[in-house]
Short mmCIF file of C-alpha atoms in Angstrom, two decimals:
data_model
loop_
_atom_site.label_atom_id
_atom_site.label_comp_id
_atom_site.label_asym_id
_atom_site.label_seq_id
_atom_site.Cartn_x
_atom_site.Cartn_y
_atom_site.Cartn_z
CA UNK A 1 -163.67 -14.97 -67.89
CA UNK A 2 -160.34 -13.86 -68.34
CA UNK A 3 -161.04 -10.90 -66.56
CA UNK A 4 -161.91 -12.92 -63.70
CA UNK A 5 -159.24 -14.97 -64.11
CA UNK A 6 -156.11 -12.09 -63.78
CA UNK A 7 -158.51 -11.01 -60.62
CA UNK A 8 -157.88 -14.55 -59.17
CA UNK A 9 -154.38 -14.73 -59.91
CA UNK A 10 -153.78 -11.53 -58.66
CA UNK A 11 -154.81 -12.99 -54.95
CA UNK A 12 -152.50 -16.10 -55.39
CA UNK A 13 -148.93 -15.94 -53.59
CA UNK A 14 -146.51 -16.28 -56.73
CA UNK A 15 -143.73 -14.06 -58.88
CA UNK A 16 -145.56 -10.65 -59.69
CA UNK A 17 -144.16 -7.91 -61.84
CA UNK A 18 -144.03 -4.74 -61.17
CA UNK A 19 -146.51 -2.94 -63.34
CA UNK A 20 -146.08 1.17 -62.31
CA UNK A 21 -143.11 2.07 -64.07
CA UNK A 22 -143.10 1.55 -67.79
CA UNK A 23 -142.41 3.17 -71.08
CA UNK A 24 -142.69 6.48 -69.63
CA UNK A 25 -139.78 5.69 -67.22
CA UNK A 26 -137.70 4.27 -69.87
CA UNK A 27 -137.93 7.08 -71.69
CA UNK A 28 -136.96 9.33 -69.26
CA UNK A 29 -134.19 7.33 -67.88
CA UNK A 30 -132.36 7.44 -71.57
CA UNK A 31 -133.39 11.33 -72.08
CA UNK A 32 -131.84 11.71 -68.80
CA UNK A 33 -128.19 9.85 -69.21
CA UNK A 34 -127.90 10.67 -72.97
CA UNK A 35 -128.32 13.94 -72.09
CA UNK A 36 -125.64 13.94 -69.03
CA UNK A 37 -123.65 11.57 -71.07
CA UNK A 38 -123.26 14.11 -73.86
CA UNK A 39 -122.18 17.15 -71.77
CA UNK A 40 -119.49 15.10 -69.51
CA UNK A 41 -118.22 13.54 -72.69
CA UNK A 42 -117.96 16.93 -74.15
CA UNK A 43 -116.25 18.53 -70.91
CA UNK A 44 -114.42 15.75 -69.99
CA UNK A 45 -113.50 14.30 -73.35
CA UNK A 46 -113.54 17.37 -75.66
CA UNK A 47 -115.54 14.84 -78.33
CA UNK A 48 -118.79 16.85 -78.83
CA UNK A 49 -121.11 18.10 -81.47
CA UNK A 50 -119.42 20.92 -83.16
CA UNK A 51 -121.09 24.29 -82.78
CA UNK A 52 -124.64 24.32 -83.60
CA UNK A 53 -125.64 28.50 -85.14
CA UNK A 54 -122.70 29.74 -82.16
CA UNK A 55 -123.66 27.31 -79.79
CA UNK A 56 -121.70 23.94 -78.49
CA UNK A 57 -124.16 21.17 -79.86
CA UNK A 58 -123.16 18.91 -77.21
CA UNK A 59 -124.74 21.22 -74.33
CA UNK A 60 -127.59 22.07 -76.38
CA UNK A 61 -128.80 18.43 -76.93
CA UNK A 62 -127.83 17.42 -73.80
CA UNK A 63 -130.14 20.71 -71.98
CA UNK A 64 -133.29 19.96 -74.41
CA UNK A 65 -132.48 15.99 -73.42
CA UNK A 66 -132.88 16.36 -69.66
CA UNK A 67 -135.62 19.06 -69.77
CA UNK A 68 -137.41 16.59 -71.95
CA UNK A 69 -136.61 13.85 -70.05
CA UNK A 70 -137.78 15.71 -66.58
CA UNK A 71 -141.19 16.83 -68.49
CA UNK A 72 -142.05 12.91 -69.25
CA UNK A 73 -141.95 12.50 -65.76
CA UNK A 74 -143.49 14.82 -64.66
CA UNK A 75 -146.31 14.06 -67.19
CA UNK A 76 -146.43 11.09 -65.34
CA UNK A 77 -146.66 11.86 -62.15
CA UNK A 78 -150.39 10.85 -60.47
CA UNK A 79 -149.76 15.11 -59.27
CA UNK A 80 -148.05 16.50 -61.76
CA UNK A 81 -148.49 19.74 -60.28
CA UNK A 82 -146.85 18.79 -56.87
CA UNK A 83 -143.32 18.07 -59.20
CA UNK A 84 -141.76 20.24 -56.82
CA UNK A 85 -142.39 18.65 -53.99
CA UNK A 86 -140.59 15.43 -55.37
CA UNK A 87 -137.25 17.57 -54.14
CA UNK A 88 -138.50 17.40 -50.25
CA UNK A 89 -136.80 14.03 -49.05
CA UNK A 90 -133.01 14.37 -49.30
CA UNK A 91 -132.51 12.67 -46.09
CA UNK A 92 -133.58 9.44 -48.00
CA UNK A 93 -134.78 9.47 -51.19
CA UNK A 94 -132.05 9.28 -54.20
CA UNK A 95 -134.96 10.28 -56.62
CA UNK A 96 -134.79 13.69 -54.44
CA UNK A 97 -131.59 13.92 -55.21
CA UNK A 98 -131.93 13.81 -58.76
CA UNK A 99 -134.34 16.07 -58.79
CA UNK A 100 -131.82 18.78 -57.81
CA UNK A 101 -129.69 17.29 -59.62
CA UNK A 102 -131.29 18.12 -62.86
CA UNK A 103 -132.31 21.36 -61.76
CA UNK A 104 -128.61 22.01 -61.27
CA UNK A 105 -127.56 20.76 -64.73
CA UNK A 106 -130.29 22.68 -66.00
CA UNK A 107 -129.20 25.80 -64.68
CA UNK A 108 -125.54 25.21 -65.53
CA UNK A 109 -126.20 23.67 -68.52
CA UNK A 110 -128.12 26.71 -70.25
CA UNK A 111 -125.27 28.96 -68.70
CA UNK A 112 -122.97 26.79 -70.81
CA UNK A 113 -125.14 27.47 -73.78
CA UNK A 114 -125.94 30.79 -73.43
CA UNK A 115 -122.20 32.00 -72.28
CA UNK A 116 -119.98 29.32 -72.33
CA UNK A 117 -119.78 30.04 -68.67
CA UNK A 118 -116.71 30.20 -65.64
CA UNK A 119 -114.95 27.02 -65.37
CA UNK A 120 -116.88 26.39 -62.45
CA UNK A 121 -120.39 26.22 -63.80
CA UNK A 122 -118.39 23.69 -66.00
CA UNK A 123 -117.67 21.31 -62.72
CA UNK A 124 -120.84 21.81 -61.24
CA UNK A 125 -122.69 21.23 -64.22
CA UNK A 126 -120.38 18.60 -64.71
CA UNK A 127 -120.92 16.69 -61.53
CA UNK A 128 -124.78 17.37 -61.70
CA UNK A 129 -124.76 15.25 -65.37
CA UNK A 130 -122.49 12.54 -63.73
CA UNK A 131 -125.49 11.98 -61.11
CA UNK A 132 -128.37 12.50 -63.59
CA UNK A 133 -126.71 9.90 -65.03
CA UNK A 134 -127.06 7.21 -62.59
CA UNK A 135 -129.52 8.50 -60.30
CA UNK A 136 -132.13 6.47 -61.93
CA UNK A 137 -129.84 2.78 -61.55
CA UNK A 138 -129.08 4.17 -58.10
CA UNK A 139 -132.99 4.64 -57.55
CA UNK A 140 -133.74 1.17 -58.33
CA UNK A 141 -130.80 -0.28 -57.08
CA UNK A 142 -132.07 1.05 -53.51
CA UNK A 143 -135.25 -1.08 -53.69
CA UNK A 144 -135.40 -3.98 -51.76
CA UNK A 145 -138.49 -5.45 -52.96
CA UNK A 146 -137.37 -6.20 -56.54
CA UNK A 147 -134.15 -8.58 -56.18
CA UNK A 148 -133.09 -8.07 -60.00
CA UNK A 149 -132.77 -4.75 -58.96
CA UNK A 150 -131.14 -4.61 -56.35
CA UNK A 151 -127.92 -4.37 -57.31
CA UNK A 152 -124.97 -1.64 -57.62
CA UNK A 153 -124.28 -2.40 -61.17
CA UNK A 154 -127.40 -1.31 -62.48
CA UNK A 155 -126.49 2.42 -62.07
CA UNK A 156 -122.90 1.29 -63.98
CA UNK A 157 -125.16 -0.61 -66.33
CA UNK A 158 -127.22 2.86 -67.04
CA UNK A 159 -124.15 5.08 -67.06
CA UNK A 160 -122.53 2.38 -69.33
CA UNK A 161 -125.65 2.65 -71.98
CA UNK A 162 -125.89 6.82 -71.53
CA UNK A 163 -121.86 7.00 -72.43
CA UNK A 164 -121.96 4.76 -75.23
CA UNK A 165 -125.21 6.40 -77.13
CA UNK A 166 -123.70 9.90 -76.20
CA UNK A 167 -120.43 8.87 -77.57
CA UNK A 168 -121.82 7.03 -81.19
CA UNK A 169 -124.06 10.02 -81.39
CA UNK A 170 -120.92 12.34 -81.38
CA UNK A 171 -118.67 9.45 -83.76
CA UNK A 172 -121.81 10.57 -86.29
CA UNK A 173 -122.93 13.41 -85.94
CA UNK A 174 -119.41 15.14 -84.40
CA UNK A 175 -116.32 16.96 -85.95
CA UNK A 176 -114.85 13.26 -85.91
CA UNK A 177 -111.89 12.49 -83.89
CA UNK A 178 -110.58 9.64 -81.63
CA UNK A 179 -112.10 10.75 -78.59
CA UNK A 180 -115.90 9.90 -79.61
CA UNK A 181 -114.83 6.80 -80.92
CA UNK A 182 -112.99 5.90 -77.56
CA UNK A 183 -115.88 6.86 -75.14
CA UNK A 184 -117.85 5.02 -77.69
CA UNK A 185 -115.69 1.75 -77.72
CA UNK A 186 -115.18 1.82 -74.21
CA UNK A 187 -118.77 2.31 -73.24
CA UNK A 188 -120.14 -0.09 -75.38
CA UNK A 189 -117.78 -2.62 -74.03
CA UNK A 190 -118.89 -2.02 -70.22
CA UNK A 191 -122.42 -1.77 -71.22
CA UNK A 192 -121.76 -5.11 -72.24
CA UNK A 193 -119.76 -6.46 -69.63
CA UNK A 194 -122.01 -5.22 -66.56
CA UNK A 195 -125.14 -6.56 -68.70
CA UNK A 196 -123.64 -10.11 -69.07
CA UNK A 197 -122.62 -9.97 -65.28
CA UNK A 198 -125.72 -8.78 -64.14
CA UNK A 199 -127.95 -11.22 -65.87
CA UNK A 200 -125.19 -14.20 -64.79
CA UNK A 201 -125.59 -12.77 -61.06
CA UNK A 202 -129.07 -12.74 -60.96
CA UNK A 203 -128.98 -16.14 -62.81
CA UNK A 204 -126.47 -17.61 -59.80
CA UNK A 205 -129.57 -16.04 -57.25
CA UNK A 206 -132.45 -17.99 -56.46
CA UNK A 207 -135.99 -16.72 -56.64
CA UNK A 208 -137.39 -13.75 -58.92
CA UNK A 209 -134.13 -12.11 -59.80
CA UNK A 210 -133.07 -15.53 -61.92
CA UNK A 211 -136.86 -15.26 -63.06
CA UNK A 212 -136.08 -11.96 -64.29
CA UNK A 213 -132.79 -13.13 -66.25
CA UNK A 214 -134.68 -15.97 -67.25
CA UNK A 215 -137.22 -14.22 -69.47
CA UNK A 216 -134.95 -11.53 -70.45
CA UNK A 217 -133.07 -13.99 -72.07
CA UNK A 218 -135.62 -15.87 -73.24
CA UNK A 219 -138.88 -13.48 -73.67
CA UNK A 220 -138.58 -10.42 -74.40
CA UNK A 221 -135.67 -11.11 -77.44
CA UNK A 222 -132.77 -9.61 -75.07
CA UNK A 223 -130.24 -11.19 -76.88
CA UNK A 224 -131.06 -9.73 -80.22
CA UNK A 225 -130.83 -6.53 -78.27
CA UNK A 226 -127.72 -7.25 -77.21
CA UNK A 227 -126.35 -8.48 -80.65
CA UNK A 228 -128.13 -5.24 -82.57
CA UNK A 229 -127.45 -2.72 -79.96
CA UNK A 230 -124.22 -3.37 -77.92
CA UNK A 231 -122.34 -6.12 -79.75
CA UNK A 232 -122.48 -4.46 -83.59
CA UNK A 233 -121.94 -1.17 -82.58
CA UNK A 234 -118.75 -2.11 -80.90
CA UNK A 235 -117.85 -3.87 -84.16
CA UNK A 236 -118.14 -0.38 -85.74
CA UNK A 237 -116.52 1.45 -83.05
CA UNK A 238 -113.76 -0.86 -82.36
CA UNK A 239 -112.73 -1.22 -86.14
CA UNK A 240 -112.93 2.72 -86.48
CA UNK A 241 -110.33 3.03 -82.81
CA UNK A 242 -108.60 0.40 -84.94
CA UNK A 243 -107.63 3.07 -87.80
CA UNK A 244 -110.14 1.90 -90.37
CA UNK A 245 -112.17 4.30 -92.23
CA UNK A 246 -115.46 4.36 -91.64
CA UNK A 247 -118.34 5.68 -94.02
CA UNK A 248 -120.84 8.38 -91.88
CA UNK A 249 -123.64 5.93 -92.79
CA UNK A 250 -121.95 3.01 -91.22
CA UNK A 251 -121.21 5.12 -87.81
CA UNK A 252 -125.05 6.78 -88.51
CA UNK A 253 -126.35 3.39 -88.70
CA UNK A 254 -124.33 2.55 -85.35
CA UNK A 255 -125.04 5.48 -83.28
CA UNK A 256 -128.87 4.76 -84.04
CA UNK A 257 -128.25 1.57 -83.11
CA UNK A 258 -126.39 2.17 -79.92
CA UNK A 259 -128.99 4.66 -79.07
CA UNK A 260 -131.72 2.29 -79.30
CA UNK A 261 -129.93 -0.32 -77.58
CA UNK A 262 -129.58 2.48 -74.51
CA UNK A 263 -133.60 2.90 -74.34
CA UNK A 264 -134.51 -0.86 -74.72
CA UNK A 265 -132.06 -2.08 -71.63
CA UNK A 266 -133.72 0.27 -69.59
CA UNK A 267 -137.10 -0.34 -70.79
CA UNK A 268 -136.31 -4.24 -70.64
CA UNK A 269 -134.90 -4.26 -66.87
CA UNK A 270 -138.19 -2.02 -65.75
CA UNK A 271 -140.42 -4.70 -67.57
CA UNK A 272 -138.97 -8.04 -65.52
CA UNK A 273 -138.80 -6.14 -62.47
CA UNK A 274 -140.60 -9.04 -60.18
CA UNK A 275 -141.35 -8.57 -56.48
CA UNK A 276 -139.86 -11.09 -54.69
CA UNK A 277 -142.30 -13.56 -53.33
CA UNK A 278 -143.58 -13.05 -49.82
CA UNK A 279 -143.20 -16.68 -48.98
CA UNK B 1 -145.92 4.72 -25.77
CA UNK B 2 -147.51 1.66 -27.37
CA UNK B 3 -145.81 0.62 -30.29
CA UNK B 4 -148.58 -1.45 -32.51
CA UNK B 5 -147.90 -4.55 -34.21
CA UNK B 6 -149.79 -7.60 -35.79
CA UNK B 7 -149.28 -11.44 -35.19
CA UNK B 8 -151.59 -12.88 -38.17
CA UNK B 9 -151.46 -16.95 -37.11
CA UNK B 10 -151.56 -19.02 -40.54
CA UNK B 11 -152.51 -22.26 -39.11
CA UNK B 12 -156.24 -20.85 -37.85
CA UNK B 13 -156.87 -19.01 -41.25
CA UNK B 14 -160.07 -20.30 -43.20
CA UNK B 15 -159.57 -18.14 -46.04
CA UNK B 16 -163.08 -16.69 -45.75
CA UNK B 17 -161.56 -12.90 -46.50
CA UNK B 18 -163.66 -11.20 -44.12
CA UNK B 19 -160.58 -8.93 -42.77
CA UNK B 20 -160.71 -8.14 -46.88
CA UNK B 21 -164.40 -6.79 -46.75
CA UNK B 22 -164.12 -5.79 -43.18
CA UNK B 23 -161.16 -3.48 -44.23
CA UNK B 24 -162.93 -2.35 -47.41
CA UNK B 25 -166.05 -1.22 -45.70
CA UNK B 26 -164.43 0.19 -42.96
CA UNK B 27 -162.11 2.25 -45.27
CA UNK B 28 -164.12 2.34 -48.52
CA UNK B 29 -160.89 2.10 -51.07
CA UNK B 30 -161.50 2.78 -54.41
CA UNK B 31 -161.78 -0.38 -56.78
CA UNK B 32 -158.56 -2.48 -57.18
CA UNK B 33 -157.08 -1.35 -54.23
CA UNK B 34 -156.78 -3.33 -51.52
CA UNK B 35 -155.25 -2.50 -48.08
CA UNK B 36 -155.36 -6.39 -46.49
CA UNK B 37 -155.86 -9.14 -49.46
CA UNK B 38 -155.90 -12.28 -48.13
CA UNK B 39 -153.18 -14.32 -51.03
CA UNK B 40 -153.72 -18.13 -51.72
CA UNK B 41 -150.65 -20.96 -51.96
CA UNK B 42 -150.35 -24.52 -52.50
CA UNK B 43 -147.86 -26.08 -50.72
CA UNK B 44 -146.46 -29.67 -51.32
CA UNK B 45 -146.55 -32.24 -54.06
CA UNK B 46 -149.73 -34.45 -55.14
CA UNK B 47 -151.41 -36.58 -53.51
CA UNK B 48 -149.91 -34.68 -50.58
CA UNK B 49 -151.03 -31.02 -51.25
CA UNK B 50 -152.78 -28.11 -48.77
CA UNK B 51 -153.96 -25.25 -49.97
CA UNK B 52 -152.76 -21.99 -47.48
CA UNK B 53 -154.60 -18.78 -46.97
CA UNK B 54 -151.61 -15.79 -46.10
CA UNK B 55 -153.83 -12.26 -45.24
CA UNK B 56 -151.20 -9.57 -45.76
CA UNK B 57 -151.43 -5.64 -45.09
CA UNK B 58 -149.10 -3.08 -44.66
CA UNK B 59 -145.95 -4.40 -42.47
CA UNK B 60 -145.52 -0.71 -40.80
CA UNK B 61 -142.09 -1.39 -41.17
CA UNK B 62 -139.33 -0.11 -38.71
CA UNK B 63 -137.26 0.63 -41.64
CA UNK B 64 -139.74 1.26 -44.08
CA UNK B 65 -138.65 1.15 -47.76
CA UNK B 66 -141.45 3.09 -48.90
CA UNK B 67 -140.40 5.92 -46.63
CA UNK B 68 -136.91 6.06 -47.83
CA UNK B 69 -138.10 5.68 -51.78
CA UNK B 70 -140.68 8.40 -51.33
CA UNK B 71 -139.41 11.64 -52.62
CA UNK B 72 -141.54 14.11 -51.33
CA UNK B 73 -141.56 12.90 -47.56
CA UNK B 74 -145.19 12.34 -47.69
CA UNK B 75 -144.26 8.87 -46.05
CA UNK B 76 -143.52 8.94 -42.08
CA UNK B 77 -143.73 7.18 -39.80
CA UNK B 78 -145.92 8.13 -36.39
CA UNK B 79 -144.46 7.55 -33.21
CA UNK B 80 -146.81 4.52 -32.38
CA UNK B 81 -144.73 2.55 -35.08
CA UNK B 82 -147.61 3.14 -37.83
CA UNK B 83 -146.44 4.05 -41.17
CA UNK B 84 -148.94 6.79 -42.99
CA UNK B 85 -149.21 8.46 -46.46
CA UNK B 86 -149.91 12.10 -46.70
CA UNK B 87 -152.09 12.00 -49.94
CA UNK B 88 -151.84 15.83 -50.10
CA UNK B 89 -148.34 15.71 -49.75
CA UNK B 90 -147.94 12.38 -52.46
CA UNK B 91 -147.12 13.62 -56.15
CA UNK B 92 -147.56 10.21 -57.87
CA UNK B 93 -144.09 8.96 -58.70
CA UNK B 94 -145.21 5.45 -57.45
CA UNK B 95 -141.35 4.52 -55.79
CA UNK B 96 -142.89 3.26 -53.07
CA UNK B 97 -145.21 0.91 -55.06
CA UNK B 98 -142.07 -0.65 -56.60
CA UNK B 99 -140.18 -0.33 -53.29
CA UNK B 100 -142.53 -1.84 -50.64
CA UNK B 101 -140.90 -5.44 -50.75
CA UNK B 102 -144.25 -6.70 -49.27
CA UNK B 103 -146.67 -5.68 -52.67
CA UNK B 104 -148.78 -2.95 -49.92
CA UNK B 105 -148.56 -0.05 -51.92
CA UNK B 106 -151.26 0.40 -53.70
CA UNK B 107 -151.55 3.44 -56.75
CA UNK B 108 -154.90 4.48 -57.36
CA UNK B 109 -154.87 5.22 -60.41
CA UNK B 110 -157.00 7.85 -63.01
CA UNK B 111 -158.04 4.27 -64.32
CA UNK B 112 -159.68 2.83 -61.47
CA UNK B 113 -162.00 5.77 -60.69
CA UNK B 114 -165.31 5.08 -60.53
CA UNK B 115 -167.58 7.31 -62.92
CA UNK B 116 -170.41 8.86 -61.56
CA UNK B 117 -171.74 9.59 -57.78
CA UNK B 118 -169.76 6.91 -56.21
CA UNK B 119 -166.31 8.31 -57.89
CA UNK B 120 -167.21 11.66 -56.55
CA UNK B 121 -167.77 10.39 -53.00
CA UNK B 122 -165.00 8.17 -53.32
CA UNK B 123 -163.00 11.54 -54.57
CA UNK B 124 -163.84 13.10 -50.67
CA UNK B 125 -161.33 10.27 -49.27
CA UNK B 126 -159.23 9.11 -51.94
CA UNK B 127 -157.01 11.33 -54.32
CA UNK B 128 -156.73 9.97 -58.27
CA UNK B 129 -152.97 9.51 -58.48
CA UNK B 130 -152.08 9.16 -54.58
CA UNK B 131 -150.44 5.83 -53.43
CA UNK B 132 -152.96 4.50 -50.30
CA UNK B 133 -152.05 1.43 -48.03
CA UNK B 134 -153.20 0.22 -44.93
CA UNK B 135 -153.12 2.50 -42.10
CA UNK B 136 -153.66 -0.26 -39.25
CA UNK B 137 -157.26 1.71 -38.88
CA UNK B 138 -155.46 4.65 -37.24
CA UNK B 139 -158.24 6.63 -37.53
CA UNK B 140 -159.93 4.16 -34.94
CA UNK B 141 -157.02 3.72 -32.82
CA UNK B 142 -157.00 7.41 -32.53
CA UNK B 143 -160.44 7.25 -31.61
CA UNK B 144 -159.67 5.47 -29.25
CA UNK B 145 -160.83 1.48 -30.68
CA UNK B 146 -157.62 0.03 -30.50
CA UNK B 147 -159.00 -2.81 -32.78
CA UNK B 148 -158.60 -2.67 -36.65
CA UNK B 149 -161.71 -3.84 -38.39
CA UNK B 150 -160.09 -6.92 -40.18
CA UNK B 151 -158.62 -7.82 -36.41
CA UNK B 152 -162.48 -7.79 -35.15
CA UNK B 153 -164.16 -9.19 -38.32
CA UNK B 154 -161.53 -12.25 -38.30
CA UNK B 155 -164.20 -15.18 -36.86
CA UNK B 156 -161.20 -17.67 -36.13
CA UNK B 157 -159.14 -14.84 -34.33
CA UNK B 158 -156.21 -15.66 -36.32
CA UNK B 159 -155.45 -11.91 -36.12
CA UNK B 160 -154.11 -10.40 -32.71
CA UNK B 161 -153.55 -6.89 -32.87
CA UNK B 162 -151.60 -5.18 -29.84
CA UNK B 163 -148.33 -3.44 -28.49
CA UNK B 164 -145.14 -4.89 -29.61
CA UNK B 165 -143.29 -3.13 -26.98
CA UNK B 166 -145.37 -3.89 -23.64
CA UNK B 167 -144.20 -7.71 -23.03
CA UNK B 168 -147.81 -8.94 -21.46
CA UNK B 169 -149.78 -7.94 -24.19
CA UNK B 170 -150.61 -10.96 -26.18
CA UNK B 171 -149.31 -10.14 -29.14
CA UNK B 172 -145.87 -10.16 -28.08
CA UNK B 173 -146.57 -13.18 -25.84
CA UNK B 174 -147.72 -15.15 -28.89
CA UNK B 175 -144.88 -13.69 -30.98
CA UNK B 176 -142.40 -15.57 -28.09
CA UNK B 177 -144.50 -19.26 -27.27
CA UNK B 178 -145.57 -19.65 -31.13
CA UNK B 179 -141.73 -19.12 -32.74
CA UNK B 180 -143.21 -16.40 -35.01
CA UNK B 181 -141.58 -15.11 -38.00
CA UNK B 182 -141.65 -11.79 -40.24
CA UNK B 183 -141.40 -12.21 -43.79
CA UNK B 184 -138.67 -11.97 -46.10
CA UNK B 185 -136.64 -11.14 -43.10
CA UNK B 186 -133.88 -10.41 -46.17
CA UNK B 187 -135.51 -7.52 -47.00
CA UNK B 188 -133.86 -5.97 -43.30
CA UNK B 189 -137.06 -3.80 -43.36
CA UNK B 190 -138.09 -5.16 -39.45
CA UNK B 191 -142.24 -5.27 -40.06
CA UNK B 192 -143.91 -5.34 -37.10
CA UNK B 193 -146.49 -7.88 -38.93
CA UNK B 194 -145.37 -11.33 -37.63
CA UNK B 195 -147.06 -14.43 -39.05
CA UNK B 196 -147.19 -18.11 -37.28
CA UNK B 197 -147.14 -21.59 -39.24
#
């Protein structure tokens, strides 16, 4: 009966959500801008991960992030064997774009590891993490059909997210300094400010995209996200710009923290993604 | 060249989904995807309520969304104005599911395959992790039937199928008398679907 019933529903005119991208993609979207995030922090920053057996730990990660990242996708591709392919539509297609993208941070990136490379594999990588970065808000900020979506801060709201977990992962894990703690601070400050701005623009729209704020603030527990993932590592990383000294287990604490909070926005915007209604 | 189009009138629409089953025999899609569903809505407020039947199917856009989300170009559009998908050419990322703002895209997924014979004939036509849509029944127009099967199934006619671009043909004459309108005209996408009510 139920069964029947979802059948029936599925051929009435009314909010629908988008049901393709899921877990997978939220997964890849914060491999992806962690991963960017940590190696433009590091270049443009200097805040990394100390050197990891001769190697800089913030291009390591940040290599083994996006090649993770691009495997989960293509894992889920219905073709997984045509990945290449996804390259083909530059003309259009931002995910194209990001697909060389990431092959171009890959590239530079493990020239960085390997050799610490010229200081122009440094730009390039560097401007090929700044777009694997965004590429995936810019991807679903192109799409018409999904009106909470559809808007040019969700590729700040990403890049927000990436920067903050990339710089509470090097506040922990780091040689310490202010620089972490900045990008941190700052990060996690935007991430916050181009949430709350997005959900109060979609809630000022009519239609699906207030739907979508709607039950992000009120069903999928959004707000304790917010509190737990933005809001108290802020606390942390505002206290520690402030001069206080902080234990490693508080920042550890934060930085996981953070880092979660970057994965569940992403996974939390796919999963109120509605299609606006045709009528 | 004729550029094809569809004027789907709303007002002469019994909701009997025939075009559904027409299009579904015609084209044999794999379970759960559907290339013209026929959606139900209720419009007003009791006692004063109506129930309306809206078929849908692919808009063939002008600016297609699909085609510009679609990585790997197996999206384009032919120079009659249809839109087509090159399942050989599709790797699965489903952006134009998400993109279409008119819920045409469908993903057939590993999920929905049939077991047995009828997933192996269905395999001959339909690739397990393609996305698949309407095609206006190019393969007839080709063919030289210029009618798609839910356009000749339809018993109240409430589906005229023609060229958008030649002003006598009916389609576009209806499109000017009957003050027809395209859906979520927002969306900028220009579909050459245009519905009456």
């Amino acid at each position: 009966m139920e069964n029947g019933n979802a059948w029936n529903a599925s051929f009435r005119i009314g909010p629908k959500r988008q049901n393709v991208w899921g877990w997978a993609h939220a997964s890849e979207f914060f491999a992806l801008g962690l991963g960017g995030a940590l190696v433009l922090t590091r270049l443009l920053f200097g805040a990394g991960l100390g050197r990891w057996g001769g190697v800089e730990g913030a291009y390591l990660l940040g290599v083994l992030l996006v090649a993770a990242g691009g495997l989960v996708l293509i894992a889920d591709l219905g073709k997984p064997g045509r990945f290449l392919r996804a390259a083909a539509n530059l003309r259009h297609s931002w995910i194209s774009w990001g697909v060389v993208a990431d092959g171009v941070f890959l590239l530079g990136g493990l020239a960085l590891v390997l050799a610490g490379g010229p200081a122009w594999v440094a730009w390039v990588t560097g401007a090929a993490a700044l777009f694997v970065v965004v590429y995936p808000g810019l991807a679903m900020a192109a799409s018409p059909s999904i009106p909470f979506w559809n808007t040019a801060l969700l590729p700040l709201e990403f890049g927000a997210y990436s920067f903050a977990g990339a710089g509470a992962l090097c506040a922990w894990l780091g040689p310490g300094g202010g620089p972490a703690v900045a990008v941190s601070a700052v990060s996690l400050a935007l991430a916050l400010s181009f949430t709350l701005l997005h959900l109060l623009g979609a809630h000022l729209q009519r239609g699906t995209a207030r739907m979508s704020a709607g039950e992000l603030v009120h069903g999928v527990g959004f707000l304790p996200l917010l509190v737990l993932g933005v809001a108290l590592p802020l606390v942390v990383a505002l206290l520690a710009s402030g001069g206080a000294a902080l234990s490693p287990g508080l920042w550890a604490v934060a930085a996981i923290l953070a880092l979660a909070g970057s994965w569940a926005s992403k996974f939390a915007v796919l999963r109120v993604g509605y299609y606006a209604q045709l009528f | 060249m004729a550029r094809w189009g569809m004027l789907i009138d709303l007002r002469l629409c019994v909701g009997c989904y025939a075009c559904t089953m027409a299009c579904r025999m015609e084209n044999g899609t794999p379970p759960g995807v559907w290339f013209s569903p026929v959606y139900e809505k209720e419009e007003g407020n009791f006692p004063n309520v109506r129930r309306m039947f809206v078929p849908t199917l692919c808009f063939h856009c002008d600016d297609a969304p699909c085609l510009k989300a679609c990585p790997t170009g197996a999206i384009r559009k032919r120079e009659d104005g249809i839109v087509s998908v090159d399942q050989d050419v599709c790797c699965g990322t489903r952006a134009c599911v998400v993109a279409c703002p008119y819920g045409a895209m469908n993903y057939y997924h590993e999920e929905r395959r049939l077991p047995g014979p009828l997933g192996e004939l269905m395999d001959g036509r339909y690739e397990v992790g393609t996305a698949q849509k309407c095609t206006f029944c190019s393969h007839r127009i080709d063919a030289g039937n210029l009618t798609p099967a839910c356009v000749e199934t339809c018993p109240t006619n409430c589906r005229i199928f023609g060229d958008l671009d030649d002003p006598d043909s009916e389609v576009s004459r209806r499109r000017r008398e009957a003050g027809a309108f395209q859906a979520r005209p927002e969306a900028a996408t220009q579909p050459r679907v245009w519905y009456v009510r």
